[in-house]
Every structure is written in structure tokens, then in C-alpha cells.
Amino acid sequence: NAGVIQTPRHKVTGKGQEATLWCEPISGHSAVFWYRQTIVQGLEFLTYFRNQAPIDDSGMPKERFSAQMPNQSHSTLKIQSTQPQDSAVYLCASSLDLGQNTLYFGAGTRLSVL
Amino acid sequence: TQTVSQSDAHVTVFEGDSVELRCNYSYGGSIYLSWYIQHHGHGLQFLLKYYSGNPVVQGVNGFEAEFSKSDSSFHLRKASVHWSDSAVYFCAVSANSGTYQRFGTGTKLQVVP
């Protein structure tokens, strides 16, 4: 079991460019979560999926951010027209199911927008 | 709305000392409470959780936490810390109905050799 895999580990983009972050959850886990971590805001919930269906995206900035889970083996978080304030560590986590949800986190993708 | 607060941003103790990291929550229904640890440059790792039953729960590496409904607390404790316990510790709360976990702001624990 390789755990939750996030790629790339580091991404540098110029202001206005697009960034796509990838997450491969643990096989057999039905729930996938995205969080954003910054020094100022701490750990912020963005969105989550259950059985590939989007359940709650209340934490996603309404413009420029989108997330998908096209199959059970990966999810993507896309940020269009990146801005310096998007710089953060983006963490993906998966869990067997909701409810008694022990989260297994990936190592994160550090996004730096210049 | 669920909220979780960790009042101490930094805690410094000597190796071998005991430590308690505080977590308070606000939520009216049945909830799950968890603690996670994050070493620098890594994702979060699960330590322990509480839902019901014995209010004292045991976790990995000698950590335990005690749930108190009257105090709305779920403090994490360890009797004798090791330098490798230096990390940031996050408390989290989620509703029983199954939703995402809300995290506290974290407590950075520094263990001095």
C-alpha cells in the first residue's frame, strides 16, 4: 500500500497560468478530500467526493477552482489563472468511507505562484 | 456550525516530560473527534479518534486523549515525550452523519533534548 500519492510535490507557476494537481487515493477508499494549508489560514477544507461523485464543494473558491474525480483511482484539482494568494500546500486525503472517517493524507503539493 | 479551537500555538517541553495539548470544540450533535500529527514537509498522520464509549482513547506511540462533554474538550496527552514527537498536532471534528473534518489551527510541539 503506497498510501495517498500526490503529484507533483512542487509546482511553480507564473501569475495567470493554470495549475493542475493530481491525487491518487488509497485503493478501495470511497471518499477523497482536498484541503489547502497556509500559515495564515491553516487547514482549509476545499471539496470532497464519495464514490467519485462530488458531495460538498463549499470550501472551493467559486471562481478559478475546480475539482474532478473521473475514476476511482485519481482526482484532480485545477486552478485557472493562478494568483499569488493561491500559493499554498494542497493536501489530498482519502478514507474508507464517511462517518468514522480516518483520513489518510498524501504528502501534499506545494504550489508557488510567482 | 462545528468549530474546533486549539488555544496553544506553541508548546515546548523537555524530553521525558509529560505534555497535554488542548482542543475544544463546539457542536450540538454527535461528533467524531480526531487528532493528527504533521511532521515538517509531510502530510498529516492519524493518531487517534473518539466517537463513543470510553472517553479515554489510546493512540499510537503512547498518545491518549480524553473526551469531556461537559468541557467540550478532547485534550491530547503523552506521559513521556521523545524528541521525535516534535511536530504540529491538529485536532479535528466531524459530524456523525458523515462529512468533512474541520481542523484546528494546530499546536507546534517542540521537545528539547
PDB file of C-alpha atoms in Angstrom:
ATOM      1  CA  ASN A   1       0.000   0.000   0.000  1.00  0.00           C
ATOM      2  CA  ALA A   2       1.728   3.140  -1.220  1.00  0.00           C
ATOM      3  CA  GLY A   3      -0.630   5.462   0.577  1.00  0.00           C
ATOM      4  CA  VAL A   4      -2.154   8.537  -0.994  1.00  0.00           C
ATOM      5  CA  ILE A   5       0.027   9.782  -3.819  1.00  0.00           C
ATOM      6  CA  GLN A   6       0.085  13.418  -4.840  1.00  0.00           C
ATOM      7  CA  THR A   7       1.889  14.776  -7.850  1.00  0.00           C
ATOM      8  CA  PRO A   8       3.766  16.945  -8.406  1.00  0.00           C
ATOM      9  CA  ARG A   9       5.321  17.584  -4.997  1.00  0.00           C
ATOM     10  CA  HIS A  10       6.226  21.103  -6.004  1.00  0.00           C
ATOM     11  CA  LYS A  11       4.797  23.293  -8.734  1.00  0.00           C
ATOM     12  CA  VAL A  12       5.806  26.790  -9.671  1.00  0.00           C
ATOM     13  CA  THR A  13       3.553  28.802 -11.945  1.00  0.00           C
ATOM     14  CA  GLY A  14       3.514  32.329 -13.194  1.00  0.00           C
ATOM     15  CA  LYS A  15       0.626  34.589 -12.355  1.00  0.00           C
ATOM     16  CA  GLY A  16      -2.251  33.868 -14.720  1.00  0.00           C
ATOM     17  CA  GLN A  17      -1.146  30.358 -15.636  1.00  0.00           C
ATOM     18  CA  GLU A  18      -3.100  27.191 -14.983  1.00  0.00           C
ATOM     19  CA  ALA A  19      -2.132  24.573 -12.421  1.00  0.00           C
ATOM     20  CA  THR A  20      -3.402  21.003 -12.227  1.00  0.00           C
ATOM     21  CA  LEU A  21      -2.757  18.957  -9.128  1.00  0.00           C
ATOM     22  CA  TRP A  22      -3.159  15.179  -9.053  1.00  0.00           C
ATOM     23  CA  CYS A  23      -4.175  12.805  -6.311  1.00  0.00           C
ATOM     24  CA  GLU A  24      -4.256   9.017  -6.303  1.00  0.00           C
ATOM     25  CA  PRO A  25      -6.239   7.767  -3.279  1.00  0.00           C
ATOM     26  CA  ILE A  26      -5.660   4.514  -1.493  1.00  0.00           C
ATOM     27  CA  SER A  27      -7.224   1.668  -3.417  1.00  0.00           C
ATOM     28  CA  GLY A  28     -10.624   0.763  -2.007  1.00  0.00           C
ATOM     29  CA  HIS A  29     -11.208   4.086  -0.341  1.00  0.00           C
ATOM     30  CA  SER A  30     -14.523   5.618  -1.352  1.00  0.00           C
ATOM     31  CA  ALA A  31     -14.039   9.186  -0.112  1.00  0.00           C
ATOM     32  CA  VAL A  32     -11.491  11.711  -1.353  1.00  0.00           C
ATOM     33  CA  PHE A  33     -10.924  15.113   0.226  1.00  0.00           C
ATOM     34  CA  TRP A  34      -8.969  18.196  -0.798  1.00  0.00           C
ATOM     35  CA  TYR A  35      -7.601  20.690   1.723  1.00  0.00           C
ATOM     36  CA  ARG A  36      -5.434  23.763   1.393  1.00  0.00           C
ATOM     37  CA  GLN A  37      -2.840  24.620   4.021  1.00  0.00           C
ATOM     38  CA  THR A  38      -1.283  28.022   4.587  1.00  0.00           C
ATOM     39  CA  ILE A  39       0.449  29.631   7.529  1.00  0.00           C
ATOM     40  CA  VAL A  40      -2.233  32.300   7.809  1.00  0.00           C
ATOM     41  CA  GLN A  41      -5.409  30.275   7.243  1.00  0.00           C
ATOM     42  CA  GLY A  42      -4.264  26.871   8.485  1.00  0.00           C
ATOM     43  CA  LEU A  43      -6.037  23.825   7.070  1.00  0.00           C
ATOM     44  CA  GLU A  44      -8.995  24.818   4.933  1.00  0.00           C
ATOM     45  CA  PHE A  45     -11.442  22.326   3.524  1.00  0.00           C
ATOM     46  CA  LEU A  46     -11.996  22.677  -0.201  1.00  0.00           C
ATOM     47  CA  THR A  47     -14.104  19.806  -1.511  1.00  0.00           C
ATOM     48  CA  TYR A  48     -14.775  16.086  -1.304  1.00  0.00           C
ATOM     49  CA  PHE A  49     -16.040  13.183  -3.340  1.00  0.00           C
ATOM     50  CA  ARG A  50     -17.714   9.934  -2.391  1.00  0.00           C
ATOM     51  CA  ASN A  51     -17.697   7.102  -4.879  1.00  0.00           C
ATOM     52  CA  GLN A  52     -16.405   9.646  -7.421  1.00  0.00           C
ATOM     53  CA  ALA A  53     -19.451  11.889  -7.003  1.00  0.00           C
ATOM     54  CA  PRO A  54     -18.902  15.441  -5.758  1.00  0.00           C
ATOM     55  CA  ILE A  55     -20.595  15.813  -2.398  1.00  0.00           C
ATOM     56  CA  ASP A  56     -19.566  19.142  -0.950  1.00  0.00           C
ATOM     57  CA  ASP A  57     -17.541  21.881  -2.605  1.00  0.00           C
ATOM     58  CA  SER A  58     -18.455  24.602  -0.139  1.00  0.00           C
ATOM     59  CA  GLY A  59     -14.819  25.398   0.542  1.00  0.00           C
ATOM     60  CA  MET A  60     -13.845  25.935  -3.055  1.00  0.00           C
ATOM     61  CA  PRO A  61     -13.329  29.469  -4.276  1.00  0.00           C
ATOM     62  CA  LYS A  62     -16.154  29.879  -6.761  1.00  0.00           C
ATOM     63  CA  GLU A  63     -14.014  31.264  -9.483  1.00  0.00           C
ATOM     64  CA  ARG A  64     -10.953  29.604 -10.983  1.00  0.00           C
ATOM     65  CA  PHE A  65     -11.001  26.420  -8.821  1.00  0.00           C
ATOM     66  CA  SER A  66     -12.473  23.143  -9.967  1.00  0.00           C
ATOM     67  CA  ALA A  67     -12.084  19.516  -8.910  1.00  0.00           C
ATOM     68  CA  GLN A  68     -12.915  16.295 -10.635  1.00  0.00           C
ATOM     69  CA  MET A  69     -12.755  12.597  -9.971  1.00  0.00           C
ATOM     70  CA  PRO A  70     -13.100  10.884 -13.331  1.00  0.00           C
ATOM     71  CA  ASN A  71     -12.399   7.432 -11.934  1.00  0.00           C
ATOM     72  CA  GLN A  72     -11.808   5.763  -8.590  1.00  0.00           C
ATOM     73  CA  SER A  73      -8.044   5.910  -8.939  1.00  0.00           C
ATOM     74  CA  HIS A  74      -7.483   9.623  -9.240  1.00  0.00           C
ATOM     75  CA  SER A  75      -8.777  13.092  -8.571  1.00  0.00           C
ATOM     76  CA  THR A  76      -7.583  16.418  -9.913  1.00  0.00           C
ATOM     77  CA  LEU A  77      -7.717  19.952  -8.595  1.00  0.00           C
ATOM     78  CA  LYS A  78      -7.412  22.595 -11.278  1.00  0.00           C
ATOM     79  CA  ILE A  79      -6.710  26.240 -10.652  1.00  0.00           C
ATOM     80  CA  GLN A  80      -7.138  28.556 -13.590  1.00  0.00           C
ATOM     81  CA  SER A  81      -5.416  31.905 -13.861  1.00  0.00           C
ATOM     82  CA  THR A  82      -3.372  31.334 -10.710  1.00  0.00           C
ATOM     83  CA  GLN A  83      -2.793  34.263  -8.386  1.00  0.00           C
ATOM     84  CA  PRO A  84      -0.109  34.750  -5.715  1.00  0.00           C
ATOM     85  CA  GLN A  85      -2.715  34.199  -2.992  1.00  0.00           C
ATOM     86  CA  ASP A  86      -3.228  30.668  -4.332  1.00  0.00           C
ATOM     87  CA  SER A  87       0.247  29.782  -3.103  1.00  0.00           C
ATOM     88  CA  ALA A  88      -0.210  27.045  -0.518  1.00  0.00           C
ATOM     89  CA  VAL A  89       0.254  23.367   0.161  1.00  0.00           C
ATOM     90  CA  TYR A  90      -2.651  21.429  -1.287  1.00  0.00           C
ATOM     91  CA  LEU A  91      -3.368  18.232   0.591  1.00  0.00           C
ATOM     92  CA  CYS A  92      -5.387  15.304  -0.651  1.00  0.00           C
ATOM     93  CA  ALA A  93      -6.753  12.673   1.712  1.00  0.00           C
ATOM     94  CA  SER A  94      -8.808   9.541   1.331  1.00  0.00           C
ATOM     95  CA  SER A  95     -10.862   7.458   3.734  1.00  0.00           C
ATOM     96  CA  LEU A  96     -12.614   4.105   3.600  1.00  0.00           C
ATOM     97  CA  ASP A  97     -15.937   5.867   3.829  1.00  0.00           C
ATOM     98  CA  LEU A  98     -17.582   8.814   5.506  1.00  0.00           C
ATOM     99  CA  GLY A  99     -18.731   8.710   9.097  1.00  0.00           C
ATOM    100  CA  GLN A 100     -15.945   7.105  11.066  1.00  0.00           C
ATOM    101  CA  ASN A 101     -13.573   8.754   8.701  1.00  0.00           C
ATOM    102  CA  THR A 102      -9.948   8.268   9.489  1.00  0.00           C
ATOM    103  CA  LEU A 103      -8.198  10.360   6.890  1.00  0.00           C
ATOM    104  CA  TYR A 104      -5.054   9.196   5.140  1.00  0.00           C
ATOM    105  CA  PHE A 105      -3.187  12.165   3.748  1.00  0.00           C
ATOM    106  CA  GLY A 106      -0.789  12.496   0.896  1.00  0.00           C
ATOM    107  CA  ALA A 107       2.426  14.455   1.281  1.00  0.00           C
ATOM    108  CA  GLY A 108       0.878  17.439  -0.462  1.00  0.00           C
ATOM    109  CA  THR A 109       1.668  19.614  -3.450  1.00  0.00           C
ATOM    110  CA  ARG A 110       3.379  22.886  -2.711  1.00  0.00           C
ATOM    111  CA  LEU A 111       2.118  25.443  -5.221  1.00  0.00           C
ATOM    112  CA  SER A 112       4.099  28.632  -5.629  1.00  0.00           C
ATOM    113  CA  VAL A 113       2.644  31.358  -7.822  1.00  0.00           C
ATOM    114  CA  LEU A 114       5.184  33.967  -8.805  1.00  0.00           C
TER     115      LEU A 114
ATOM    116  CA  THR B   1     -21.684  25.043  12.688  1.00  0.00           C
ATOM    117  CA  GLN B   2     -18.877  22.919  14.041  1.00  0.00           C
ATOM    118  CA  THR B   3     -15.828  24.710  15.345  1.00  0.00           C
ATOM    119  CA  VAL B   4     -12.632  23.435  16.869  1.00  0.00           C
ATOM    120  CA  SER B   5     -10.044  25.531  18.655  1.00  0.00           C
ATOM    121  CA  GLN B   6      -6.535  24.862  19.831  1.00  0.00           C
ATOM    122  CA  SER B   7      -5.555  27.586  22.227  1.00  0.00           C
ATOM    123  CA  ASP B   8      -1.825  26.948  22.272  1.00  0.00           C
ATOM    124  CA  ALA B   9       0.092  27.720  19.104  1.00  0.00           C
ATOM    125  CA  HIS B  10       3.400  26.538  20.554  1.00  0.00           C
ATOM    126  CA  VAL B  11       4.314  24.216  23.410  1.00  0.00           C
ATOM    127  CA  THR B  12       7.880  23.497  24.477  1.00  0.00           C
ATOM    128  CA  VAL B  13       8.792  20.686  26.864  1.00  0.00           C
ATOM    129  CA  PHE B  14      11.882  18.714  27.771  1.00  0.00           C
ATOM    130  CA  GLU B  15      12.366  15.155  26.659  1.00  0.00           C
ATOM    131  CA  GLY B  16      10.838  12.808  29.213  1.00  0.00           C
ATOM    132  CA  ASP B  17       8.297  15.358  30.403  1.00  0.00           C
ATOM    133  CA  SER B  18       4.576  14.838  30.108  1.00  0.00           C
ATOM    134  CA  VAL B  19       2.562  17.047  27.797  1.00  0.00           C
ATOM    135  CA  GLU B  20      -1.066  17.979  27.233  1.00  0.00           C
ATOM    136  CA  LEU B  21      -2.218  19.638  24.038  1.00  0.00           C
ATOM    137  CA  ARG B  22      -5.600  21.268  24.322  1.00  0.00           C
ATOM    138  CA  CYS B  23      -8.553  21.054  21.972  1.00  0.00           C
ATOM    139  CA  ASN B  24     -12.025  22.488  22.470  1.00  0.00           C
ATOM    140  CA  TYR B  25     -14.945  22.075  20.136  1.00  0.00           C
ATOM    141  CA  SER B  26     -18.385  23.480  19.587  1.00  0.00           C
ATOM    142  CA  TYR B  27     -21.062  21.278  18.095  1.00  0.00           C
ATOM    143  CA  GLY B  28     -24.523  20.251  19.137  1.00  0.00           C
ATOM    144  CA  GLY B  29     -24.880  16.780  17.717  1.00  0.00           C
ATOM    145  CA  SER B  30     -22.967  13.523  17.686  1.00  0.00           C
ATOM    146  CA  ILE B  31     -19.455  14.043  16.521  1.00  0.00           C
ATOM    147  CA  TYR B  32     -16.203  12.345  15.789  1.00  0.00           C
ATOM    148  CA  LEU B  33     -13.064  13.873  17.259  1.00  0.00           C
ATOM    149  CA  SER B  34      -9.611  13.070  15.998  1.00  0.00           C
ATOM    150  CA  TRP B  35      -6.001  14.049  16.459  1.00  0.00           C
ATOM    151  CA  TYR B  36      -3.426  14.108  13.686  1.00  0.00           C
ATOM    152  CA  ILE B  37       0.291  14.775  13.650  1.00  0.00           C
ATOM    153  CA  GLN B  38       2.231  16.549  10.920  1.00  0.00           C
ATOM    154  CA  HIS B  39       5.988  16.381  10.688  1.00  0.00           C
ATOM    155  CA  HIS B  40       7.656  19.140   8.704  1.00  0.00           C
ATOM    156  CA  GLY B  41       7.248  18.649   4.976  1.00  0.00           C
ATOM    157  CA  HIS B  42       4.806  15.784   5.275  1.00  0.00           C
ATOM    158  CA  GLY B  43       1.092  15.228   5.219  1.00  0.00           C
ATOM    159  CA  LEU B  44      -0.958  14.622   8.325  1.00  0.00           C
ATOM    160  CA  GLN B  45      -0.950  11.230  10.041  1.00  0.00           C
ATOM    161  CA  PHE B  46      -3.800   9.897  12.131  1.00  0.00           C
ATOM    162  CA  LEU B  47      -3.131   9.465  15.858  1.00  0.00           C
ATOM    163  CA  LEU B  48      -6.451   8.558  17.442  1.00  0.00           C
ATOM    164  CA  LYS B  49     -10.192   9.220  17.388  1.00  0.00           C
ATOM    165  CA  TYR B  50     -13.238   9.216  19.619  1.00  0.00           C
ATOM    166  CA  TYR B  51     -16.860   8.654  18.798  1.00  0.00           C
ATOM    167  CA  SER B  52     -18.472   6.945  21.760  1.00  0.00           C
ATOM    168  CA  GLY B  53     -17.742   4.679  24.698  1.00  0.00           C
ATOM    169  CA  ASN B  54     -14.720   5.029  26.935  1.00  0.00           C
ATOM    170  CA  PRO B  55     -13.868   8.728  26.961  1.00  0.00           C
ATOM    171  CA  VAL B  56     -10.162   7.937  27.154  1.00  0.00           C
ATOM    172  CA  VAL B  57      -8.843   6.659  23.860  1.00  0.00           C
ATOM    173  CA  GLN B  58      -5.414   5.266  23.179  1.00  0.00           C
ATOM    174  CA  GLY B  59      -3.460   6.059  20.061  1.00  0.00           C
ATOM    175  CA  VAL B  60      -0.132   5.286  18.512  1.00  0.00           C
ATOM    176  CA  ASN B  61       3.239   5.994  20.126  1.00  0.00           C
ATOM    177  CA  GLY B  62       1.867   6.335  23.644  1.00  0.00           C
ATOM    178  CA  PHE B  63      -0.574   9.131  22.936  1.00  0.00           C
ATOM    179  CA  GLU B  64      -4.002   9.214  24.508  1.00  0.00           C
ATOM    180  CA  ALA B  65      -6.854  11.693  24.523  1.00  0.00           C
ATOM    181  CA  GLU B  66      -9.798  12.246  26.815  1.00  0.00           C
ATOM    182  CA  PHE B  67     -13.205  13.371  25.677  1.00  0.00           C
ATOM    183  CA  SER B  68     -15.202  15.600  28.013  1.00  0.00           C
ATOM    184  CA  LYS B  69     -18.720  16.553  27.015  1.00  0.00           C
ATOM    185  CA  SER B  70     -19.097  18.947  29.943  1.00  0.00           C
ATOM    186  CA  ASP B  71     -15.945  20.848  28.988  1.00  0.00           C
ATOM    187  CA  SER B  72     -16.385  20.378  25.212  1.00  0.00           C
ATOM    188  CA  SER B  73     -12.812  19.216  25.126  1.00  0.00           C
ATOM    189  CA  PHE B  74     -10.670  16.489  23.630  1.00  0.00           C
ATOM    190  CA  HIS B  75      -7.181  17.062  25.005  1.00  0.00           C
ATOM    191  CA  LEU B  76      -4.216  15.003  23.839  1.00  0.00           C
ATOM    192  CA  ARG B  77      -1.683  13.709  26.352  1.00  0.00           C
ATOM    193  CA  LYS B  78       1.540  11.812  26.479  1.00  0.00           C
ATOM    194  CA  ALA B  79       3.241  10.756  29.690  1.00  0.00           C
ATOM    195  CA  SER B  80       6.837  10.937  28.489  1.00  0.00           C
ATOM    196  CA  VAL B  81       7.725  12.703  25.256  1.00  0.00           C
ATOM    197  CA  HIS B  82      10.606  11.912  22.945  1.00  0.00           C
ATOM    198  CA  TRP B  83      12.431  14.359  20.711  1.00  0.00           C
ATOM    199  CA  SER B  84      10.834  12.636  17.713  1.00  0.00           C
ATOM    200  CA  ASP B  85       7.430  13.799  18.956  1.00  0.00           C
ATOM    201  CA  SER B  86       8.335  17.304  17.834  1.00  0.00           C
ATOM    202  CA  ALA B  87       5.731  18.150  15.205  1.00  0.00           C
ATOM    203  CA  VAL B  88       2.498  20.047  14.683  1.00  0.00           C
ATOM    204  CA  TYR B  89      -0.596  18.434  16.161  1.00  0.00           C
ATOM    205  CA  PHE B  90      -4.053  19.045  14.772  1.00  0.00           C
ATOM    206  CA  CYS B  91      -7.391  18.393  16.395  1.00  0.00           C
ATOM    207  CA  ALA B  92     -10.326  17.721  14.071  1.00  0.00           C
ATOM    208  CA  VAL B  93     -14.087  17.404  14.394  1.00  0.00           C
ATOM    209  CA  SER B  94     -16.684  15.980  12.043  1.00  0.00           C
ATOM    210  CA  ALA B  95     -20.376  15.279  12.281  1.00  0.00           C
ATOM    211  CA  ASN B  96     -21.596  11.763  12.871  1.00  0.00           C
ATOM    212  CA  SER B  97     -23.635  11.968   9.732  1.00  0.00           C
ATOM    213  CA  GLY B  98     -20.515  11.807   7.688  1.00  0.00           C
ATOM    214  CA  THR B  99     -18.950  14.906   6.288  1.00  0.00           C
ATOM    215  CA  TYR B 100     -15.592  16.529   6.075  1.00  0.00           C
ATOM    216  CA  GLN B 101     -13.394  17.120   9.098  1.00  0.00           C
ATOM    217  CA  ARG B 102     -12.767  20.628  10.351  1.00  0.00           C
ATOM    218  CA  PHE B 103      -9.283  21.165  11.681  1.00  0.00           C
ATOM    219  CA  GLY B 104      -7.999  23.387  14.428  1.00  0.00           C
ATOM    220  CA  THR B 105      -5.132  25.775  13.856  1.00  0.00           C
ATOM    221  CA  GLY B 106      -2.605  23.302  15.186  1.00  0.00           C
ATOM    222  CA  THR B 107      -0.181  23.244  18.106  1.00  0.00           C
ATOM    223  CA  LYS B 108       3.514  23.073  17.395  1.00  0.00           C
ATOM    224  CA  LEU B 109       5.174  20.842  19.948  1.00  0.00           C
ATOM    225  CA  GLN B 110       8.896  21.262  20.439  1.00  0.00           C
ATOM    226  CA  VAL B 111      10.671  18.665  22.546  1.00  0.00           C
ATOM    227  CA  VAL B 112      14.025  19.827  23.824  1.00  0.00           C
ATOM    228  CA  PRO B 113      16.620  17.071  24.338  1.00  0.00           C
TER     229      PRO B 113
END
